[in-house]
């Protein structure tokens, strides 16, 4: 596990790479949000990293780990696949659930959000590569999904998210273009659609090139998980 100083250095390196990637496509670095994927990182370390800089966001993949680490002074996102029976542990603790992938899940998020008296912000997960091992819905179903999900008063879908296949940067470009085209189409039809969450430690510079405004970075900041 990396030291706090090493993590701090990695944050600086990531920021510099984001700036360079934005310069290449004439985007503002301030428009790029970063969710730090903190799975397996100890709670004390997450708290220490959070104290390094204001405005950091941390993302957890497992409901149990989120509950164990949760503290109100940190902004949390849920970024892993979410089972309906785990929603009760996540609702009210996350500013954003990035992995909404079914109307059944939306209904349960809506039910739990009502209990907390909140509107839960979510991202619709898109299975952009048609990978059966990944969550998310097919891109062509996104428009109908948003229309059907509009009935849930305590769920607000703020954008889309995708987990890209592990390919070279060149091979990824058609998938990123397809995802951006979908995002553009959905955002033009619905002003609430404003977040495109795509890009992880191995491909976030490519993601920026193709319009992503939210990155999910784990290894690039925390190092390889053991």
PDB file of C-alpha atoms in Angstrom:
ATOM      1  CA  UNK A   1       0.000   0.000   0.000  1.00  0.00           C
ATOM      2  CA  UNK A   2       1.292   3.435  -0.919  1.00  0.00           C
ATOM      3  CA  UNK A   3       2.128   6.047   1.675  1.00  0.00           C
ATOM      4  CA  UNK A   4       0.117   9.241   2.005  1.00  0.00           C
ATOM      5  CA  UNK A   5       3.005  11.164   0.435  1.00  0.00           C
ATOM      6  CA  UNK A   6       3.063   8.828  -2.569  1.00  0.00           C
ATOM      7  CA  UNK A   7      -0.694   9.200  -2.987  1.00  0.00           C
ATOM      8  CA  UNK A   8      -0.329  12.977  -2.788  1.00  0.00           C
ATOM      9  CA  UNK A   9       2.332  12.850  -5.514  1.00  0.00           C
ATOM     10  CA  UNK A  10       0.054  10.695  -7.661  1.00  0.00           C
ATOM     11  CA  UNK A  11      -2.778  13.193  -7.295  1.00  0.00           C
ATOM     12  CA  UNK A  12      -0.451  15.907  -8.595  1.00  0.00           C
ATOM     13  CA  UNK A  13       0.608  13.712 -11.539  1.00  0.00           C
ATOM     14  CA  UNK A  14      -3.021  12.974 -12.399  1.00  0.00           C
ATOM     15  CA  UNK A  15      -3.916  16.655 -12.278  1.00  0.00           C
ATOM     16  CA  UNK A  16      -1.067  17.483 -14.664  1.00  0.00           C
ATOM     17  CA  UNK A  17      -2.146  14.766 -17.101  1.00  0.00           C
ATOM     18  CA  UNK A  18      -5.735  16.022 -16.968  1.00  0.00           C
ATOM     19  CA  UNK A  19      -4.533  19.544 -17.763  1.00  0.00           C
ATOM     20  CA  UNK A  20      -2.481  18.307 -20.734  1.00  0.00           C
ATOM     21  CA  UNK A  21      -5.337  16.159 -22.050  1.00  0.00           C
ATOM     22  CA  UNK A  22      -7.738  19.094 -21.793  1.00  0.00           C
ATOM     23  CA  UNK A  23      -5.338  21.408 -23.594  1.00  0.00           C
ATOM     24  CA  UNK A  24      -5.185  19.000 -26.543  1.00  0.00           C
ATOM     25  CA  UNK A  25      -8.961  19.210 -27.082  1.00  0.00           C
ATOM     26  CA  UNK A  26      -9.550  22.764 -25.846  1.00  0.00           C
ATOM     27  CA  UNK A  27     -11.431  21.793 -22.684  1.00  0.00           C
ATOM     28  CA  UNK A  28     -11.284  23.318 -19.222  1.00  0.00           C
ATOM     29  CA  UNK A  29      -9.643  21.123 -16.550  1.00  0.00           C
ATOM     30  CA  UNK A  30     -12.073  22.607 -14.033  1.00  0.00           C
ATOM     31  CA  UNK A  31     -14.905  20.863 -15.899  1.00  0.00           C
ATOM     32  CA  UNK A  32     -13.423  17.414 -15.161  1.00  0.00           C
ATOM     33  CA  UNK A  33     -14.580  15.739 -11.955  1.00  0.00           C
ATOM     34  CA  UNK A  34     -12.625  12.854 -10.445  1.00  0.00           C
ATOM     35  CA  UNK A  35     -14.034  10.067  -8.312  1.00  0.00           C
ATOM     36  CA  UNK A  36     -11.252   8.326  -6.386  1.00  0.00           C
ATOM     37  CA  UNK A  37     -11.964   4.594  -6.375  1.00  0.00           C
ATOM     38  CA  UNK A  38     -11.024   3.785  -2.790  1.00  0.00           C
ATOM     39  CA  UNK A  39     -11.936   0.097  -2.574  1.00  0.00           C
ATOM     40  CA  UNK A  40      -9.750  -1.842  -0.112  1.00  0.00           C
ATOM     41  CA  UNK A  41      -8.196   1.390   1.150  1.00  0.00           C
ATOM     42  CA  UNK A  42      -8.393   1.708   4.966  1.00  0.00           C
ATOM     43  CA  UNK A  43     -10.817   4.254   6.349  1.00  0.00           C
ATOM     44  CA  UNK A  44      -8.043   6.183   8.110  1.00  0.00           C
ATOM     45  CA  UNK A  45      -6.128   6.518   4.852  1.00  0.00           C
ATOM     46  CA  UNK A  46      -9.220   7.731   3.005  1.00  0.00           C
ATOM     47  CA  UNK A  47      -9.754  10.357   5.707  1.00  0.00           C
ATOM     48  CA  UNK A  48      -6.118  11.452   5.418  1.00  0.00           C
ATOM     49  CA  UNK A  49      -6.338  11.722   1.619  1.00  0.00           C
ATOM     50  CA  UNK A  50      -9.578  13.687   1.924  1.00  0.00           C
ATOM     51  CA  UNK A  51      -7.760  16.195   4.133  1.00  0.00           C
ATOM     52  CA  UNK A  52      -5.141  16.848   1.435  1.00  0.00           C
ATOM     53  CA  UNK A  53      -7.448  18.882  -0.771  1.00  0.00           C
ATOM     54  CA  UNK A  54     -10.969  20.239  -0.682  1.00  0.00           C
ATOM     55  CA  UNK A  55     -13.595  18.905  -3.024  1.00  0.00           C
ATOM     56  CA  UNK A  56     -12.378  15.325  -3.344  1.00  0.00           C
ATOM     57  CA  UNK A  57     -14.889  12.568  -4.124  1.00  0.00           C
ATOM     58  CA  UNK A  58     -14.459   8.918  -3.136  1.00  0.00           C
ATOM     59  CA  UNK A  59     -16.149   5.975  -4.803  1.00  0.00           C
ATOM     60  CA  UNK A  60     -16.846   2.576  -3.304  1.00  0.00           C
ATOM     61  CA  UNK A  61     -17.717  -0.645  -5.126  1.00  0.00           C
ATOM     62  CA  UNK A  62     -19.280  -2.622  -2.290  1.00  0.00           C
ATOM     63  CA  UNK A  63     -22.130  -1.588  -0.005  1.00  0.00           C
ATOM     64  CA  UNK A  64     -20.570  -3.180   3.068  1.00  0.00           C
ATOM     65  CA  UNK A  65     -17.287  -1.362   2.555  1.00  0.00           C
ATOM     66  CA  UNK A  66     -19.099   1.925   2.079  1.00  0.00           C
ATOM     67  CA  UNK A  67     -20.976   1.459   5.346  1.00  0.00           C
ATOM     68  CA  UNK A  68     -17.741   0.639   7.186  1.00  0.00           C
ATOM     69  CA  UNK A  69     -15.954   3.734   5.875  1.00  0.00           C
ATOM     70  CA  UNK A  70     -18.824   6.176   5.699  1.00  0.00           C
ATOM     71  CA  UNK A  71     -18.474   9.546   7.367  1.00  0.00           C
ATOM     72  CA  UNK A  72     -20.457  12.687   6.512  1.00  0.00           C
ATOM     73  CA  UNK A  73     -17.352  14.822   5.991  1.00  0.00           C
ATOM     74  CA  UNK A  74     -16.530  12.887   2.820  1.00  0.00           C
ATOM     75  CA  UNK A  75     -18.427  13.048  -0.467  1.00  0.00           C
ATOM     76  CA  UNK A  76     -19.149   9.475  -1.526  1.00  0.00           C
ATOM     77  CA  UNK A  77     -20.236   7.908  -4.775  1.00  0.00           C
ATOM     78  CA  UNK A  78     -21.259   4.294  -5.292  1.00  0.00           C
ATOM     79  CA  UNK A  79     -19.536   2.984  -8.414  1.00  0.00           C
ATOM     80  CA  UNK A  80     -19.973  -0.806  -8.320  1.00  0.00           C
ATOM     81  CA  UNK A  81     -22.834  -3.068  -9.313  1.00  0.00           C
ATOM     82  CA  UNK A  82     -25.623  -2.581  -6.816  1.00  0.00           C
ATOM     83  CA  UNK A  83     -28.019  -5.344  -5.809  1.00  0.00           C
ATOM     84  CA  UNK A  84     -31.527  -4.292  -4.861  1.00  0.00           C
ATOM     85  CA  UNK A  85     -31.179  -5.814  -1.379  1.00  0.00           C
ATOM     86  CA  UNK A  86     -28.142  -3.588  -0.715  1.00  0.00           C
ATOM     87  CA  UNK A  87     -29.776  -0.291  -1.656  1.00  0.00           C
ATOM     88  CA  UNK A  88     -30.933   0.272   1.938  1.00  0.00           C
ATOM     89  CA  UNK A  89     -27.280   0.493   2.995  1.00  0.00           C
ATOM     90  CA  UNK A  90     -26.339   2.971   0.280  1.00  0.00           C
ATOM     91  CA  UNK A  91     -29.299   5.365   0.014  1.00  0.00           C
ATOM     92  CA  UNK A  92     -28.710   8.553   1.942  1.00  0.00           C
ATOM     93  CA  UNK A  93     -24.962   7.939   2.146  1.00  0.00           C
ATOM     94  CA  UNK A  94     -23.972   8.653  -1.462  1.00  0.00           C
ATOM     95  CA  UNK A  95     -24.201  11.888  -3.381  1.00  0.00           C
ATOM     96  CA  UNK A  96     -24.361   9.810  -6.556  1.00  0.00           C
ATOM     97  CA  UNK A  97     -25.078   6.182  -7.428  1.00  0.00           C
ATOM     98  CA  UNK A  98     -23.214   5.669 -10.697  1.00  0.00           C
ATOM     99  CA  UNK A  99     -24.442   2.171 -11.512  1.00  0.00           C
ATOM    100  CA  UNK A 100     -28.191   2.256 -12.076  1.00  0.00           C
ATOM    101  CA  UNK A 101     -28.863  -0.521 -14.564  1.00  0.00           C
ATOM    102  CA  UNK A 102     -32.481  -1.667 -14.244  1.00  0.00           C
ATOM    103  CA  UNK A 103     -35.945  -0.312 -13.514  1.00  0.00           C
ATOM    104  CA  UNK A 104     -36.189  -2.793 -10.630  1.00  0.00           C
ATOM    105  CA  UNK A 105     -33.145  -1.172  -9.065  1.00  0.00           C
ATOM    106  CA  UNK A 106     -34.545   2.305  -9.769  1.00  0.00           C
ATOM    107  CA  UNK A 107     -37.771   1.354  -7.974  1.00  0.00           C
ATOM    108  CA  UNK A 108     -35.867   0.220  -4.894  1.00  0.00           C
ATOM    109  CA  UNK A 109     -33.659   3.310  -4.879  1.00  0.00           C
ATOM    110  CA  UNK A 110     -36.828   5.399  -5.111  1.00  0.00           C
ATOM    111  CA  UNK A 111     -38.381   3.510  -2.180  1.00  0.00           C
ATOM    112  CA  UNK A 112     -35.342   3.859   0.042  1.00  0.00           C
ATOM    113  CA  UNK A 113     -34.801   7.506  -0.919  1.00  0.00           C
ATOM    114  CA  UNK A 114     -38.376   8.276   0.133  1.00  0.00           C
ATOM    115  CA  UNK A 115     -37.591   6.855   3.571  1.00  0.00           C
ATOM    116  CA  UNK A 116     -34.664   9.267   3.872  1.00  0.00           C
ATOM    117  CA  UNK A 117     -36.639  12.209   2.511  1.00  0.00           C
ATOM    118  CA  UNK A 118     -34.170  12.752  -0.339  1.00  0.00           C
ATOM    119  CA  UNK A 119     -33.986  12.651  -4.094  1.00  0.00           C
ATOM    120  CA  UNK A 120     -31.178  10.249  -4.955  1.00  0.00           C
ATOM    121  CA  UNK A 121     -29.003  11.313  -7.872  1.00  0.00           C
ATOM    122  CA  UNK A 122     -27.961   8.451 -10.157  1.00  0.00           C
ATOM    123  CA  UNK A 123     -26.195   7.720 -13.410  1.00  0.00           C
ATOM    124  CA  UNK A 124     -27.572   5.239 -15.903  1.00  0.00           C
ATOM    125  CA  UNK A 125     -24.946   2.596 -16.605  1.00  0.00           C
ATOM    126  CA  UNK A 126     -24.475   1.834 -20.295  1.00  0.00           C
ATOM    127  CA  UNK A 127     -22.979  -1.454 -21.477  1.00  0.00           C
ATOM    128  CA  UNK A 128     -21.288   0.208 -24.399  1.00  0.00           C
ATOM    129  CA  UNK A 129     -19.387  -2.868 -25.604  1.00  0.00           C
ATOM    130  CA  UNK A 130     -22.186  -5.398 -25.134  1.00  0.00           C
ATOM    131  CA  UNK A 131     -20.084  -7.333 -22.629  1.00  0.00           C
ATOM    132  CA  UNK A 132     -22.216  -9.946 -20.847  1.00  0.00           C
ATOM    133  CA  UNK A 133     -19.823  -9.868 -17.878  1.00  0.00           C
ATOM    134  CA  UNK A 134     -20.488  -6.176 -17.234  1.00  0.00           C
ATOM    135  CA  UNK A 135     -23.552  -4.385 -15.920  1.00  0.00           C
ATOM    136  CA  UNK A 136     -25.485  -1.722 -17.735  1.00  0.00           C
ATOM    137  CA  UNK A 137     -28.148  -1.513 -20.399  1.00  0.00           C
ATOM    138  CA  UNK A 138     -27.729  -1.504 -24.159  1.00  0.00           C
ATOM    139  CA  UNK A 139     -27.210   2.005 -25.594  1.00  0.00           C
ATOM    140  CA  UNK A 140     -30.299   1.766 -27.790  1.00  0.00           C
ATOM    141  CA  UNK A 141     -32.482   1.245 -24.710  1.00  0.00           C
ATOM    142  CA  UNK A 142     -31.295   4.349 -22.863  1.00  0.00           C
ATOM    143  CA  UNK A 143     -33.907   6.783 -24.155  1.00  0.00           C
ATOM    144  CA  UNK A 144     -36.829   4.495 -23.266  1.00  0.00           C
ATOM    145  CA  UNK A 145     -35.269   3.742 -19.882  1.00  0.00           C
ATOM    146  CA  UNK A 146     -35.116   7.438 -19.005  1.00  0.00           C
ATOM    147  CA  UNK A 147     -38.755   7.863 -20.010  1.00  0.00           C
ATOM    148  CA  UNK A 148     -39.825   4.902 -17.860  1.00  0.00           C
ATOM    149  CA  UNK A 149     -37.694   6.010 -14.897  1.00  0.00           C
ATOM    150  CA  UNK A 150     -39.263   9.471 -14.886  1.00  0.00           C
ATOM    151  CA  UNK A 151     -42.126   8.065 -12.785  1.00  0.00           C
ATOM    152  CA  UNK A 152     -39.795   7.655  -9.795  1.00  0.00           C
ATOM    153  CA  UNK A 153     -40.097  10.955  -7.959  1.00  0.00           C
ATOM    154  CA  UNK A 154     -37.172  10.292  -5.616  1.00  0.00           C
ATOM    155  CA  UNK A 155     -34.696   9.295  -8.314  1.00  0.00           C
ATOM    156  CA  UNK A 156     -32.935  11.846 -10.512  1.00  0.00           C
ATOM    157  CA  UNK A 157     -30.825  10.523 -13.379  1.00  0.00           C
ATOM    158  CA  UNK A 158     -28.049  13.041 -13.930  1.00  0.00           C
ATOM    159  CA  UNK A 159     -26.157  11.335 -16.732  1.00  0.00           C
ATOM    160  CA  UNK A 160     -24.625   8.110 -17.940  1.00  0.00           C
ATOM    161  CA  UNK A 161     -21.703   5.910 -16.932  1.00  0.00           C
ATOM    162  CA  UNK A 162     -19.795   3.173 -18.718  1.00  0.00           C
ATOM    163  CA  UNK A 163     -17.026   0.715 -17.943  1.00  0.00           C
ATOM    164  CA  UNK A 164     -14.938   0.422 -21.059  1.00  0.00           C
ATOM    165  CA  UNK A 165     -13.395  -2.841 -22.301  1.00  0.00           C
ATOM    166  CA  UNK A 166      -9.713  -3.223 -21.484  1.00  0.00           C
ATOM    167  CA  UNK A 167      -8.286  -2.392 -24.906  1.00  0.00           C
ATOM    168  CA  UNK A 168      -5.599  -0.143 -26.334  1.00  0.00           C
ATOM    169  CA  UNK A 169      -6.331   3.562 -26.613  1.00  0.00           C
ATOM    170  CA  UNK A 170      -6.792   3.285 -30.362  1.00  0.00           C
ATOM    171  CA  UNK A 171      -9.147   0.318 -30.054  1.00  0.00           C
ATOM    172  CA  UNK A 172     -11.174   2.168 -27.414  1.00  0.00           C
ATOM    173  CA  UNK A 173     -11.860   5.227 -29.530  1.00  0.00           C
ATOM    174  CA  UNK A 174     -14.924   3.856 -31.410  1.00  0.00           C
ATOM    175  CA  UNK A 175     -16.544   2.886 -28.097  1.00  0.00           C
ATOM    176  CA  UNK A 176     -15.841   6.314 -26.648  1.00  0.00           C
ATOM    177  CA  UNK A 177     -17.247   8.008 -29.733  1.00  0.00           C
ATOM    178  CA  UNK A 178     -20.403   5.901 -29.518  1.00  0.00           C
ATOM    179  CA  UNK A 179     -20.772   6.720 -25.821  1.00  0.00           C
ATOM    180  CA  UNK A 180     -20.282  10.436 -26.392  1.00  0.00           C
ATOM    181  CA  UNK A 181     -22.804  10.471 -29.239  1.00  0.00           C
ATOM    182  CA  UNK A 182     -25.343   8.833 -26.927  1.00  0.00           C
ATOM    183  CA  UNK A 183     -24.577  11.313 -24.150  1.00  0.00           C
ATOM    184  CA  UNK A 184     -24.953  14.249 -26.502  1.00  0.00           C
ATOM    185  CA  UNK A 185     -28.282  12.948 -27.789  1.00  0.00           C
ATOM    186  CA  UNK A 186     -29.670  12.300 -24.303  1.00  0.00           C
ATOM    187  CA  UNK A 187     -28.444  15.617 -22.885  1.00  0.00           C
ATOM    188  CA  UNK A 188     -30.009  17.561 -25.752  1.00  0.00           C
ATOM    189  CA  UNK A 189     -33.346  15.893 -24.998  1.00  0.00           C
ATOM    190  CA  UNK A 190     -33.131  16.229 -21.200  1.00  0.00           C
ATOM    191  CA  UNK A 191     -31.338  19.093 -19.457  1.00  0.00           C
ATOM    192  CA  UNK A 192     -30.816  16.977 -16.330  1.00  0.00           C
ATOM    193  CA  UNK A 193     -28.385  14.766 -18.245  1.00  0.00           C
ATOM    194  CA  UNK A 194     -25.100  16.532 -17.617  1.00  0.00           C
ATOM    195  CA  UNK A 195     -22.593  13.913 -16.400  1.00  0.00           C
ATOM    196  CA  UNK A 196     -20.644  11.505 -18.589  1.00  0.00           C
ATOM    197  CA  UNK A 197     -18.699   9.195 -16.287  1.00  0.00           C
ATOM    198  CA  UNK A 198     -16.127   7.228 -18.249  1.00  0.00           C
ATOM    199  CA  UNK A 199     -12.395   6.747 -18.046  1.00  0.00           C
ATOM    200  CA  UNK A 200     -10.364   4.854 -15.484  1.00  0.00           C
ATOM    201  CA  UNK A 201      -6.670   4.727 -14.627  1.00  0.00           C
ATOM    202  CA  UNK A 202      -5.590   3.127 -17.926  1.00  0.00           C
ATOM    203  CA  UNK A 203      -7.625   5.286 -20.301  1.00  0.00           C
ATOM    204  CA  UNK A 204      -8.692   8.545 -18.672  1.00  0.00           C
ATOM    205  CA  UNK A 205      -6.799  10.753 -21.092  1.00  0.00           C
ATOM    206  CA  UNK A 206      -8.680   9.129 -23.974  1.00  0.00           C
ATOM    207  CA  UNK A 207     -11.914   9.593 -22.037  1.00  0.00           C
ATOM    208  CA  UNK A 208     -11.261  13.329 -21.762  1.00  0.00           C
ATOM    209  CA  UNK A 209     -10.638  13.485 -25.512  1.00  0.00           C
ATOM    210  CA  UNK A 210     -14.105  12.028 -26.066  1.00  0.00           C
ATOM    211  CA  UNK A 211     -16.074  14.274 -23.758  1.00  0.00           C
ATOM    212  CA  UNK A 212     -16.019  12.518 -20.389  1.00  0.00           C
ATOM    213  CA  UNK A 213     -16.443  14.967 -17.516  1.00  0.00           C
ATOM    214  CA  UNK A 214     -16.166  12.469 -14.675  1.00  0.00           C
ATOM    215  CA  UNK A 215     -13.294  10.014 -14.233  1.00  0.00           C
ATOM    216  CA  UNK A 216     -13.053   7.051 -11.864  1.00  0.00           C
ATOM    217  CA  UNK A 217      -9.430   6.640 -10.810  1.00  0.00           C
ATOM    218  CA  UNK A 218      -8.077   3.996  -8.481  1.00  0.00           C
ATOM    219  CA  UNK A 219      -4.683   2.565  -9.441  1.00  0.00           C
ATOM    220  CA  UNK A 220      -3.447   5.896 -10.821  1.00  0.00           C
ATOM    221  CA  UNK A 221      -3.814   7.397  -7.342  1.00  0.00           C
ATOM    222  CA  UNK A 222      -3.699   4.554  -4.814  1.00  0.00           C
ATOM    223  CA  UNK A 223      -1.405   2.164  -6.678  1.00  0.00           C
ATOM    224  CA  UNK A 224      -2.071  -1.456  -7.603  1.00  0.00           C
ATOM    225  CA  UNK A 225      -4.357  -3.357  -5.228  1.00  0.00           C
ATOM    226  CA  UNK A 226      -2.954  -6.480  -3.631  1.00  0.00           C
TER     227      UNK A 226
END
